PDB file of C-alpha atoms (C1' of nucleotides) in Angstrom:
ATOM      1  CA  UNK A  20     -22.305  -3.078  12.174  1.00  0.00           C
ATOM      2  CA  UNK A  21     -19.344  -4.601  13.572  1.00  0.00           C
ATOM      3  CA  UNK A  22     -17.832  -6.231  10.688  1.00  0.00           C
ATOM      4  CA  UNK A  23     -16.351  -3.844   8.267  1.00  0.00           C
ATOM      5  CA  UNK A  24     -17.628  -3.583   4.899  1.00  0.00           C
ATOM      6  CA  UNK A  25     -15.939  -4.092   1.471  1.00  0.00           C
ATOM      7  CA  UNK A  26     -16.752  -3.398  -1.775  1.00  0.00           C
ATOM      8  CA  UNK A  27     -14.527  -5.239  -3.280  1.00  0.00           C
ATOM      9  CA  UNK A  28     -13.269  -8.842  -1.878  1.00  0.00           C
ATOM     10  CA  UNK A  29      -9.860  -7.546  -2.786  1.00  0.00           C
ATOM     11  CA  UNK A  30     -10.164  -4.858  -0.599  1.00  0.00           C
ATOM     12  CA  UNK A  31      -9.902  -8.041   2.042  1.00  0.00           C
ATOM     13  CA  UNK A  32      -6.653  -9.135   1.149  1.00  0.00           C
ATOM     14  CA  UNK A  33      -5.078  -6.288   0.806  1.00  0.00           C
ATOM     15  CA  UNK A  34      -6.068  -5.763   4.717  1.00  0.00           C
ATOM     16  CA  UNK A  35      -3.961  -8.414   5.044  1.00  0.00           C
ATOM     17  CA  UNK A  36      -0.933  -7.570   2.686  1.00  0.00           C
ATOM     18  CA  UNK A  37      -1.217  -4.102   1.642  1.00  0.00           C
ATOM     19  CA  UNK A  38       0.799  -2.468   4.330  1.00  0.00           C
ATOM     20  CA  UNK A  39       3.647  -0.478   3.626  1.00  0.00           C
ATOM     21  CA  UNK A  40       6.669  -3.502   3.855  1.00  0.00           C
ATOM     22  CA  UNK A  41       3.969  -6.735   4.152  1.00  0.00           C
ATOM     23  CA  UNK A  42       4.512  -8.066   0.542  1.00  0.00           C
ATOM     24  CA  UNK A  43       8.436  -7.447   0.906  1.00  0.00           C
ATOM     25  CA  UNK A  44       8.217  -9.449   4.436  1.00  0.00           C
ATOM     26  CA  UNK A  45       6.390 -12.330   3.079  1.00  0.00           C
ATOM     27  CA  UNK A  46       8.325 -12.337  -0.208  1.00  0.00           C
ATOM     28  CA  UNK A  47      11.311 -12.828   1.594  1.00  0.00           C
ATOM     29  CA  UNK A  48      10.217 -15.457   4.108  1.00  0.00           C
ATOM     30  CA  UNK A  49       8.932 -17.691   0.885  1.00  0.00           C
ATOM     31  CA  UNK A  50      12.225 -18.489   1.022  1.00  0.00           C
ATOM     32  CA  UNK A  51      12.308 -19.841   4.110  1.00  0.00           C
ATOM     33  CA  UNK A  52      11.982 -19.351   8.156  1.00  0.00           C
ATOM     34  CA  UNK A  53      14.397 -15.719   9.459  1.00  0.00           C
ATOM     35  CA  UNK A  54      15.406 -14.299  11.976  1.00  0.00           C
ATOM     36  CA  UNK A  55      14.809 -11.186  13.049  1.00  0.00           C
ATOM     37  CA  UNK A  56      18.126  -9.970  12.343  1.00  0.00           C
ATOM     38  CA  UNK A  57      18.038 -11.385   8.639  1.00  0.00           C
ATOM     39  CA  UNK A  58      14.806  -9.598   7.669  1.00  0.00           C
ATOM     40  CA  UNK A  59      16.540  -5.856   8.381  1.00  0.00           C
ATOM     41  CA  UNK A  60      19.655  -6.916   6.485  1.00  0.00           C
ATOM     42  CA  UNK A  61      17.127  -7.999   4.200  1.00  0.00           C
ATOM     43  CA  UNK A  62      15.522  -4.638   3.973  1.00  0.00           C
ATOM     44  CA  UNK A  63      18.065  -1.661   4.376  1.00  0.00           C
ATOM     45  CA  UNK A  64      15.692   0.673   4.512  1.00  0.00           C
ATOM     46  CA  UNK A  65      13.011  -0.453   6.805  1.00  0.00           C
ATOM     47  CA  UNK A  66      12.894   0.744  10.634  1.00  0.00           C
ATOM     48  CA  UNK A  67      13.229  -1.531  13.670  1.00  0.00           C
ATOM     49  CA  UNK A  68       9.559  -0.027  14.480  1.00  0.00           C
ATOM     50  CA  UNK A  69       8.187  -0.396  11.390  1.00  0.00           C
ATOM     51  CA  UNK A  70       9.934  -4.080  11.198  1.00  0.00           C
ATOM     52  CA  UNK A  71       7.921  -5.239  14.090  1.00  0.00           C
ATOM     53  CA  UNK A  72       4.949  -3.444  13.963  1.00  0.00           C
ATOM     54  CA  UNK A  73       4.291  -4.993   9.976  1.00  0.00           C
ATOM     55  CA  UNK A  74       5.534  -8.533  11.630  1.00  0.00           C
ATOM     56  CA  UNK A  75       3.169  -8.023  14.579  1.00  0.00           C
ATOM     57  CA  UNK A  76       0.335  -7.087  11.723  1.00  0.00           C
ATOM     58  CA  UNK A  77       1.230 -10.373   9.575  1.00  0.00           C
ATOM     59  CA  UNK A  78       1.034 -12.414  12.566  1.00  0.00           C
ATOM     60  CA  UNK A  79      -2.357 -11.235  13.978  1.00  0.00           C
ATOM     61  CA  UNK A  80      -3.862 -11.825  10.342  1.00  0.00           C
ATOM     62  CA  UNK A  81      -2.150 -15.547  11.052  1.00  0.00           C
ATOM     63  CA  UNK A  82      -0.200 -15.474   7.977  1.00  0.00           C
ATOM     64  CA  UNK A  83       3.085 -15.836   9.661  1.00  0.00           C
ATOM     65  CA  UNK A  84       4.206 -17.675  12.875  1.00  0.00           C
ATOM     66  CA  UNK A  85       6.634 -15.970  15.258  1.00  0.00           C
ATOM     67  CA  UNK A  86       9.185 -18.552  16.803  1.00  0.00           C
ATOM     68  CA  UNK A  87      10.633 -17.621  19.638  1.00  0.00           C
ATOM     69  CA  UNK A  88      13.786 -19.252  21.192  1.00  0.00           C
ATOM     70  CA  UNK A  89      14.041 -19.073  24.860  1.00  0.00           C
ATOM     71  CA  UNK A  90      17.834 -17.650  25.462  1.00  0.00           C
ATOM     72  CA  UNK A  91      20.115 -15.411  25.456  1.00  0.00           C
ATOM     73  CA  UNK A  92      20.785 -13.352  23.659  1.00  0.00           C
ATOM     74  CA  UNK A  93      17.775 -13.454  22.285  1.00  0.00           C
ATOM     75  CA  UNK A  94      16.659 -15.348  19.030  1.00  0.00           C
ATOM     76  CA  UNK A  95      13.213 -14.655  17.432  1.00  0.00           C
ATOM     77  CA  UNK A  96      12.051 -16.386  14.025  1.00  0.00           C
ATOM     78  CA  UNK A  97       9.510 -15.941  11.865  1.00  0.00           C
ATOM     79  CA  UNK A  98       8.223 -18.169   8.843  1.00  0.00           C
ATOM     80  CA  UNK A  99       4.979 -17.710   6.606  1.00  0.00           C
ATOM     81  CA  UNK A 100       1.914 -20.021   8.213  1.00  0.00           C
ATOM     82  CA  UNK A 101       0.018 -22.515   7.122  1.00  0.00           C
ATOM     83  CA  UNK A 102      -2.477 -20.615   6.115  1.00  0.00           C
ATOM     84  CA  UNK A 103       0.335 -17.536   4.605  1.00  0.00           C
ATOM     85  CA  UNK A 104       1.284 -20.112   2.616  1.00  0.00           C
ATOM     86  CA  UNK A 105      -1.939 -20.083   0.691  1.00  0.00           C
ATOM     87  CA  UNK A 106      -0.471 -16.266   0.085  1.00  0.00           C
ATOM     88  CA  UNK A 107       3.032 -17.928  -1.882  1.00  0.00           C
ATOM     89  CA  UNK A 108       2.071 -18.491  -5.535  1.00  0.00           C
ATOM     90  CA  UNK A 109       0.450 -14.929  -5.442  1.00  0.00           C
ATOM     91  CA  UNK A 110       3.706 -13.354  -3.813  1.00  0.00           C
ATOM     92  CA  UNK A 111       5.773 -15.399  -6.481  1.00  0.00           C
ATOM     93  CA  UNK A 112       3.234 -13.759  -9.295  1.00  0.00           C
ATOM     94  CA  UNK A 113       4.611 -10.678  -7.704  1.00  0.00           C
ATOM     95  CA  UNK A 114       8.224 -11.080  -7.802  1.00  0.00           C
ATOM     96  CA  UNK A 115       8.113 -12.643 -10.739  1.00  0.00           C
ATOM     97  CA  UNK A 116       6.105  -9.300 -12.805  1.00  0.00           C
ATOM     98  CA  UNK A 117       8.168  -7.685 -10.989  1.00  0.00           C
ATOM     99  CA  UNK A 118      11.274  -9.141 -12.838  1.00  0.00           C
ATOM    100  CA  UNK A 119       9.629  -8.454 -15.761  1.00  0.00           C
ATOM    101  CA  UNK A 120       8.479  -5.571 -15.501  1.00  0.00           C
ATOM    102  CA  UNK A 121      12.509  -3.945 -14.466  1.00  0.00           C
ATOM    103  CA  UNK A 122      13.347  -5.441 -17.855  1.00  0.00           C
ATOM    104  CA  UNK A 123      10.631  -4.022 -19.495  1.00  0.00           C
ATOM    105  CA  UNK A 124      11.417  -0.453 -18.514  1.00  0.00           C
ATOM    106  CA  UNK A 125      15.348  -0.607 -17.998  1.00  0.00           C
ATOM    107  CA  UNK A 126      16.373  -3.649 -20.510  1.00  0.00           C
ATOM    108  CA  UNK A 127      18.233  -6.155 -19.729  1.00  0.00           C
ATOM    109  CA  UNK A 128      20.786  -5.057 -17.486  1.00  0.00           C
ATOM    110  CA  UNK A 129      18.210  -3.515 -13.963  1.00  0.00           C
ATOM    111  CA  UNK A 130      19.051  -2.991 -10.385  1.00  0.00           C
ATOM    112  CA  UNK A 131      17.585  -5.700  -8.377  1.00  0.00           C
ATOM    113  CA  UNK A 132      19.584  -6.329  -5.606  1.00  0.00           C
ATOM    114  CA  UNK A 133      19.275 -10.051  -4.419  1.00  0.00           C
ATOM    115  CA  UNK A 134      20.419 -11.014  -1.043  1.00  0.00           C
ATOM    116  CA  UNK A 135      23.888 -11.376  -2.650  1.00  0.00           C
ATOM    117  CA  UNK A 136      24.583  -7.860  -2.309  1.00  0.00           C
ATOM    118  CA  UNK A 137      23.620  -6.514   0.945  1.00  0.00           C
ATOM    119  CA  UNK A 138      27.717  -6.252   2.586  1.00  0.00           C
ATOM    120  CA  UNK A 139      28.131  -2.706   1.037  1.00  0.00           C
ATOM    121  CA  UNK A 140      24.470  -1.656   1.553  1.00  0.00           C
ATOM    122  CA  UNK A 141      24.836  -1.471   5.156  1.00  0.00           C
ATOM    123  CA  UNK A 142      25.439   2.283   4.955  1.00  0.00           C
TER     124      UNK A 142
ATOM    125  CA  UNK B   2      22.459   6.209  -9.759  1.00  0.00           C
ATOM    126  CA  UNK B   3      19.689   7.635 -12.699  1.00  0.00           C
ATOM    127  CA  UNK B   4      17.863   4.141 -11.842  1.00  0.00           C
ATOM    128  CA  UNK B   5      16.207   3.443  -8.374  1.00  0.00           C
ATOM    129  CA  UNK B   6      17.365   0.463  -6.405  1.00  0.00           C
ATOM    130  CA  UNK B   7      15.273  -2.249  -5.521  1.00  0.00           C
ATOM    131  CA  UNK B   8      16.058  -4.817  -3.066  1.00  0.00           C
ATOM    132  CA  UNK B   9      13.544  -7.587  -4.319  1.00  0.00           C
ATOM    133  CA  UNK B  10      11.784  -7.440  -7.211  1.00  0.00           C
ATOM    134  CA  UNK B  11       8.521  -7.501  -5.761  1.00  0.00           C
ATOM    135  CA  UNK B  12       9.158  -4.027  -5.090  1.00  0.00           C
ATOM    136  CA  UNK B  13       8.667  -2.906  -9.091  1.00  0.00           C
ATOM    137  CA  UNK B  14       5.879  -4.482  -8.910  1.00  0.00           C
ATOM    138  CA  UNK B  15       4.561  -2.499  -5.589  1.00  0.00           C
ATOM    139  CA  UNK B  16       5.665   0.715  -7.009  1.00  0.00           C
ATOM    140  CA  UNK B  17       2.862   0.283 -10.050  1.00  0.00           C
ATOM    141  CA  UNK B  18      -0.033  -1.579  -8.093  1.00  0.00           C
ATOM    142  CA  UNK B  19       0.539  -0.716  -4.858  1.00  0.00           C
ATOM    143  CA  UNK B  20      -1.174   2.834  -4.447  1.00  0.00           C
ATOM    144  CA  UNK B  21      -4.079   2.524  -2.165  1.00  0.00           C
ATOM    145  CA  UNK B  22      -6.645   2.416  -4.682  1.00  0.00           C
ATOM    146  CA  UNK B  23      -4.742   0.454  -7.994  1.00  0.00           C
ATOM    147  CA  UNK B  24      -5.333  -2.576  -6.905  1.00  0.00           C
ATOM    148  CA  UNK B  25      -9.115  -2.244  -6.510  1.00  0.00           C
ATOM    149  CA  UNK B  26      -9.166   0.303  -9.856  1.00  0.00           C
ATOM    150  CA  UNK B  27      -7.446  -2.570 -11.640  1.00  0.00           C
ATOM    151  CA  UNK B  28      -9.623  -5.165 -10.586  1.00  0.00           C
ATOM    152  CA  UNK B  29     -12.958  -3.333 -11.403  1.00  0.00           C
ATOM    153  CA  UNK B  30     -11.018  -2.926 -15.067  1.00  0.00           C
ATOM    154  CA  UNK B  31     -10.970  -6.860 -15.391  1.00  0.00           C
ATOM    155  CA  UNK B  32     -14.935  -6.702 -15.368  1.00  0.00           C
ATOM    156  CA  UNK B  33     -13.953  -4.405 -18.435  1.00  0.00           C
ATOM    157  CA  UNK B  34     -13.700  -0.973 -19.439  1.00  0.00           C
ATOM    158  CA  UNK B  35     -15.628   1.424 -17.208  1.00  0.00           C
ATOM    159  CA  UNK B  36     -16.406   5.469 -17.467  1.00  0.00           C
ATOM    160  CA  UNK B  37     -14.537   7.648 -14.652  1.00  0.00           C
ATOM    161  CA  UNK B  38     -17.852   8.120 -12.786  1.00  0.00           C
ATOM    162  CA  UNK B  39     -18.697   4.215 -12.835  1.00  0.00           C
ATOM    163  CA  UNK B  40     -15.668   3.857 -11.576  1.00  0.00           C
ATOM    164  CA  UNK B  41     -16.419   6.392  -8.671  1.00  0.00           C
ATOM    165  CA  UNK B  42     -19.378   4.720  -7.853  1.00  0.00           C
ATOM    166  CA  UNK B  43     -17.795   1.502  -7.712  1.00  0.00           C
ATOM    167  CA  UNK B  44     -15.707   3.325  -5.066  1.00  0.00           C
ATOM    168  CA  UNK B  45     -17.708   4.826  -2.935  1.00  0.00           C
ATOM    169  CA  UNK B  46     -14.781   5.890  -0.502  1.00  0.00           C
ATOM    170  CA  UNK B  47     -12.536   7.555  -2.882  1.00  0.00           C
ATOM    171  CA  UNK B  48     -12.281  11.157  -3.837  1.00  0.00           C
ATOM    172  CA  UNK B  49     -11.763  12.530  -7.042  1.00  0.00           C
ATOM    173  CA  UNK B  50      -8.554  13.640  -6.380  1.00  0.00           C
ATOM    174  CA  UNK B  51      -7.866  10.487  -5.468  1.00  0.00           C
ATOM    175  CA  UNK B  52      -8.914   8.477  -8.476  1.00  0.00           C
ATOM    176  CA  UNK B  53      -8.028  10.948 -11.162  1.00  0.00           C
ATOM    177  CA  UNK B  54      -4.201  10.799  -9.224  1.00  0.00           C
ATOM    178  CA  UNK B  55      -4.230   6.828  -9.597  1.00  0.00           C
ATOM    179  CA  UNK B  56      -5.855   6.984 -12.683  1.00  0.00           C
ATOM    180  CA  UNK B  57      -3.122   9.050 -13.928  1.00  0.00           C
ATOM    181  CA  UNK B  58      -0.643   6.574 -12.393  1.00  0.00           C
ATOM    182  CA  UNK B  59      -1.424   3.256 -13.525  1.00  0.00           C
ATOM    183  CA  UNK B  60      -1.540   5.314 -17.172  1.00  0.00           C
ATOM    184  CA  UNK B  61       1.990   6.685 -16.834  1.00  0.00           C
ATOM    185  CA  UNK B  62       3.200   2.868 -15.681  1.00  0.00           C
ATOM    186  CA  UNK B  63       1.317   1.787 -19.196  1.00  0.00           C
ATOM    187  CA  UNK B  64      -0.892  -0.735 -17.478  1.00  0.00           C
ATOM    188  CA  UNK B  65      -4.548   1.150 -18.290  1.00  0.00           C
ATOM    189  CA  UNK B  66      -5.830   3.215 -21.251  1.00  0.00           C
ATOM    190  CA  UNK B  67      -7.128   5.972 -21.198  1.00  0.00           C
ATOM    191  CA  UNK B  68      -9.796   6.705 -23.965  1.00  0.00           C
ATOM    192  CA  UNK B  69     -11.023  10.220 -24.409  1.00  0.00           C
ATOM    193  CA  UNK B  70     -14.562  10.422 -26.781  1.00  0.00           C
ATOM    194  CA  UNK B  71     -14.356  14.036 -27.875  1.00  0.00           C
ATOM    195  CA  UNK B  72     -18.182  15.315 -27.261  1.00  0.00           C
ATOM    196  CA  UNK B  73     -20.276  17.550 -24.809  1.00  0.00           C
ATOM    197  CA  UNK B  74     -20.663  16.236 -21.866  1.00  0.00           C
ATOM    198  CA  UNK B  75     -17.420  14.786 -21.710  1.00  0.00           C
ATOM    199  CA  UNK B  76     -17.124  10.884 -21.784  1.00  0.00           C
ATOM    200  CA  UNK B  77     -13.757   8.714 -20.539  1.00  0.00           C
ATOM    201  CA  UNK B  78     -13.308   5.651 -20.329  1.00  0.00           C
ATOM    202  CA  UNK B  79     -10.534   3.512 -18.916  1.00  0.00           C
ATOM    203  CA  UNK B  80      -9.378  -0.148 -19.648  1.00  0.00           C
ATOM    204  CA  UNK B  81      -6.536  -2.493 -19.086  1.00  0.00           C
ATOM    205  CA  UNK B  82      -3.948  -2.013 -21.272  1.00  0.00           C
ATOM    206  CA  UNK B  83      -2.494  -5.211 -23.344  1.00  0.00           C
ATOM    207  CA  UNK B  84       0.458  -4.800 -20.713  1.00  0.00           C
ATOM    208  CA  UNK B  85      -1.670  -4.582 -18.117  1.00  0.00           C
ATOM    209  CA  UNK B  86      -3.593  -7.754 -18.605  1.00  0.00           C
ATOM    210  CA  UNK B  87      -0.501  -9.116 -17.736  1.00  0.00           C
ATOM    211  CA  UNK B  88      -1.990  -8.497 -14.223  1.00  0.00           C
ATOM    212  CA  UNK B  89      -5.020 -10.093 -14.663  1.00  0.00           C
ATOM    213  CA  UNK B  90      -4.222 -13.809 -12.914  1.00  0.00           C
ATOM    214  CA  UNK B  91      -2.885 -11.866 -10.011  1.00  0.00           C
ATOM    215  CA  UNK B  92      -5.870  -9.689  -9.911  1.00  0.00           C
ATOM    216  CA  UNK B  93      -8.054 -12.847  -9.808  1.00  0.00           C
ATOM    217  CA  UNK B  94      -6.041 -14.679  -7.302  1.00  0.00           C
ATOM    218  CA  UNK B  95      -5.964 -11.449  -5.044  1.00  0.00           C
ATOM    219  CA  UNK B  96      -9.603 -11.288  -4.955  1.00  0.00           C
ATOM    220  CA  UNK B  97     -10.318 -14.718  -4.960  1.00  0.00           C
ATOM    221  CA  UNK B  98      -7.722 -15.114  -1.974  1.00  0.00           C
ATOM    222  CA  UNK B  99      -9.714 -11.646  -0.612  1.00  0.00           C
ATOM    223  CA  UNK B 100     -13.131 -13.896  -0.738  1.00  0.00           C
ATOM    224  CA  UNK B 101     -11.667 -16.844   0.516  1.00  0.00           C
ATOM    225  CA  UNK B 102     -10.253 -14.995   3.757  1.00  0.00           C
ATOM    226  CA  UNK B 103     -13.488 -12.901   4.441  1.00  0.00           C
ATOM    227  CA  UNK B 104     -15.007 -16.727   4.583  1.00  0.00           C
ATOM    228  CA  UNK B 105     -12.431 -17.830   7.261  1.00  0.00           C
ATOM    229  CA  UNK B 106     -12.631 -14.972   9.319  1.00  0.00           C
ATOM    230  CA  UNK B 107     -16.212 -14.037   9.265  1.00  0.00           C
ATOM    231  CA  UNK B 108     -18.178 -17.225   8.705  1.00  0.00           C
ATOM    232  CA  UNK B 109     -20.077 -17.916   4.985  1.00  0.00           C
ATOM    233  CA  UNK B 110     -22.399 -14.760   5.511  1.00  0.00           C
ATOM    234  CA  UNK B 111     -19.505 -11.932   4.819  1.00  0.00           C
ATOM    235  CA  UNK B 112     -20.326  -8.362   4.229  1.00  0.00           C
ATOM    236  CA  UNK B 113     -18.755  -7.938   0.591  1.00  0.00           C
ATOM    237  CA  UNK B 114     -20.908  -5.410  -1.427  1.00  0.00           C
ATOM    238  CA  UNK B 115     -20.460  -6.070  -5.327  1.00  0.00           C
ATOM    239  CA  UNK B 116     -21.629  -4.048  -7.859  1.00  0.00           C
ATOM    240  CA  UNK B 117     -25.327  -4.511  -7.303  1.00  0.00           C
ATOM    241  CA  UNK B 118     -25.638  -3.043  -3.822  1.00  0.00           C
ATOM    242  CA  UNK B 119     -24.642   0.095  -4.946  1.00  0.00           C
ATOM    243  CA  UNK B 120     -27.689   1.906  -4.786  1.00  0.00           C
ATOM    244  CA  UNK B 121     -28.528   2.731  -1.449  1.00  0.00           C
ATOM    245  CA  UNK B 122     -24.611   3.532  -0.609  1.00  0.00           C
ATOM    246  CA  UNK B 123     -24.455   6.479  -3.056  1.00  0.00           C
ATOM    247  CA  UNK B 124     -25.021   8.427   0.776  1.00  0.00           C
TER     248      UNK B 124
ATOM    249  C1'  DC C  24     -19.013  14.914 -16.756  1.00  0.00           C
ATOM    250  C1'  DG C  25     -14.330  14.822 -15.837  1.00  0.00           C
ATOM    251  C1'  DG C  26     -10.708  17.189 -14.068  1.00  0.00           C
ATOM    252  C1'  DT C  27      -7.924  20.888 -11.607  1.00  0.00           C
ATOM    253  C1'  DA C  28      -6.398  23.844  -7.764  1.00  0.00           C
ATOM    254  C1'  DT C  29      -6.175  25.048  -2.772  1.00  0.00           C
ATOM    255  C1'  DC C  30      -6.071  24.630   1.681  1.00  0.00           C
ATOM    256  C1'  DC C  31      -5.340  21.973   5.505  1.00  0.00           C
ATOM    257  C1'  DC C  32      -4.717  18.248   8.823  1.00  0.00           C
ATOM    258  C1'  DT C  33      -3.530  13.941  10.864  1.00  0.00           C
ATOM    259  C1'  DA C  34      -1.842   9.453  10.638  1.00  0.00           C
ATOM    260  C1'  DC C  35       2.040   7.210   9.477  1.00  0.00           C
ATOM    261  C1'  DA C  36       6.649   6.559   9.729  1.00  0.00           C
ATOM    262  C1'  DG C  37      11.537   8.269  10.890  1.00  0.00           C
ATOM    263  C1'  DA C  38      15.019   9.166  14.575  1.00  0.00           C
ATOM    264  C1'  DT C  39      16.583   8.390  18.982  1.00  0.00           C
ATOM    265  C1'  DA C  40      17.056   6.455  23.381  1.00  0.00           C
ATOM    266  C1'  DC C  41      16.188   2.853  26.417  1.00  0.00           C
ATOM    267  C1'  DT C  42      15.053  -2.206  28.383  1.00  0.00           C
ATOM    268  C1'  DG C  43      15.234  -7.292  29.221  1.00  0.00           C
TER     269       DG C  43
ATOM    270  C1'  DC D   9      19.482  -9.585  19.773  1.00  0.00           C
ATOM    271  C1'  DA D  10      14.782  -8.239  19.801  1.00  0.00           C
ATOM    272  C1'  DG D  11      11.711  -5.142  21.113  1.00  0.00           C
ATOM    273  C1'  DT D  12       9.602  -0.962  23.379  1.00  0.00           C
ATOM    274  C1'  DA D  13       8.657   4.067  24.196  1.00  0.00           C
ATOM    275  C1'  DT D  14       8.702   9.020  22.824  1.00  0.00           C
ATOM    276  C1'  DC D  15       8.990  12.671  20.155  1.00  0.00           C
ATOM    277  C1'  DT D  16       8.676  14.764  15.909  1.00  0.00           C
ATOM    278  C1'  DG D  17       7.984  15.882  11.072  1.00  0.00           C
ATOM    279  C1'  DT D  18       6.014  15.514   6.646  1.00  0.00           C
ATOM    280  C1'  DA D  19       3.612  14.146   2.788  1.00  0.00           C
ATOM    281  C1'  DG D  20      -0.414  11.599   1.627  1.00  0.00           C
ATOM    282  C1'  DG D  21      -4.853  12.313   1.228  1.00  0.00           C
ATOM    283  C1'  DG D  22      -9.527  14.730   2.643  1.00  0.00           C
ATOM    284  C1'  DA D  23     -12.727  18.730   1.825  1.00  0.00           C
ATOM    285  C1'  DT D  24     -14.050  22.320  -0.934  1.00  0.00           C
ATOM    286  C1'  DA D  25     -14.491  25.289  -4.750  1.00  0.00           C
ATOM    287  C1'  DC D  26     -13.958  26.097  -9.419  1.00  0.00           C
ATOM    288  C1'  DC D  27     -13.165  25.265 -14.763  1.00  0.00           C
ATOM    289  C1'  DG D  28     -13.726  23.544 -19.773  1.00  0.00           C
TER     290       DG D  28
END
DNA sequence: CGGTATCCCTACAGATACTG
DNA sequence: CAGTATCTGTAGGGATACCG
């Protein structure tokens, strides 16, 4: 058997998205092409390692395109794919039950950090 | 800091369906409410320890009942919770999405085993 | 049948240093 | 700036046995 076997189609996707940081990567680059630079300030708390392995990941599956720039110093893009961006209204789903969800359990007033607040976060 | 920080939203919604096993559990529970050892046969890769542990979860994050019928031998059943059929569309669109990819990548004839194979994999 | 409790191990991910 | 290469450690999860 060299295909693997599923018992679930979801099981498929989640191939695809389910690693550790994949959802958070894509989330992000809904919002548009980044560079590699952007994505850690993006995430604090991700690794250089893990940044590129989960890239490398997305971009075998050919849900994201890497875009590199020929100089120096270097300058390395990435942006969701034609085909990731079948993945966007599911990753908005996400974010946006995720929204919800913070309110549900803390009220009004939760801790999502948007992109605004990232000066003081970079311990 | 009693509340933990998120940096994007989509990562409440990780921290309740992204164990390794909610997302398929929670998808099985759109077909409706199934007994603990449907469920493990359903999953033929999961342990106990495993399931019970998600199980226990997805109940604590208030998106699955669990219903306990008080007779010998012991019957359980679990279901979406009214909160958690908040999930359902994503559910769908992840395993639709799942379906749709095994197509692209493997041709029409894909190796997805639904509920009726189950049989023969009981090893 | 459904669920615990143990033991145990490895695969994943963190830290660090280095390269083009 | 972007990305490797090592080393290391730990906690997530497997196997097994047992309980109500």
């Amino acid at each position: 058997m060299q295909k693997k076997k599923y018992n679930i189609s979801v099981e498929a996707t989640l191939e695809v998205i389910g690693g550790k940081w994949k959802c958070v990567i894509l989330c992000h680059l809904t919002h548009g092409k980044k560079r590699t630079s952007e994505l850690k300030r993006l995430m604090p708390n991700i690794t250089q390692k893990m940044l590129t392995q989960q890239l490398r990941e997305l971009e075998e599956d050919g849900v994201i395109n890497r875009i590199v720039h020929n100089q120096i110093p270097p300058k390395v893009e990435y942006e969701l794919s034609e085909y990731g961006r079948s993945l966007e209204s599911i990753l908005n789903s996400l974010c946006a039950w995720g929204e919800n969800h913070l309110t549900k359990v803390y009220g009004d007033k939760f801790s999502v950090l948007e992109d605004s607040v990232l000066n003081e976060q970079l311990k």
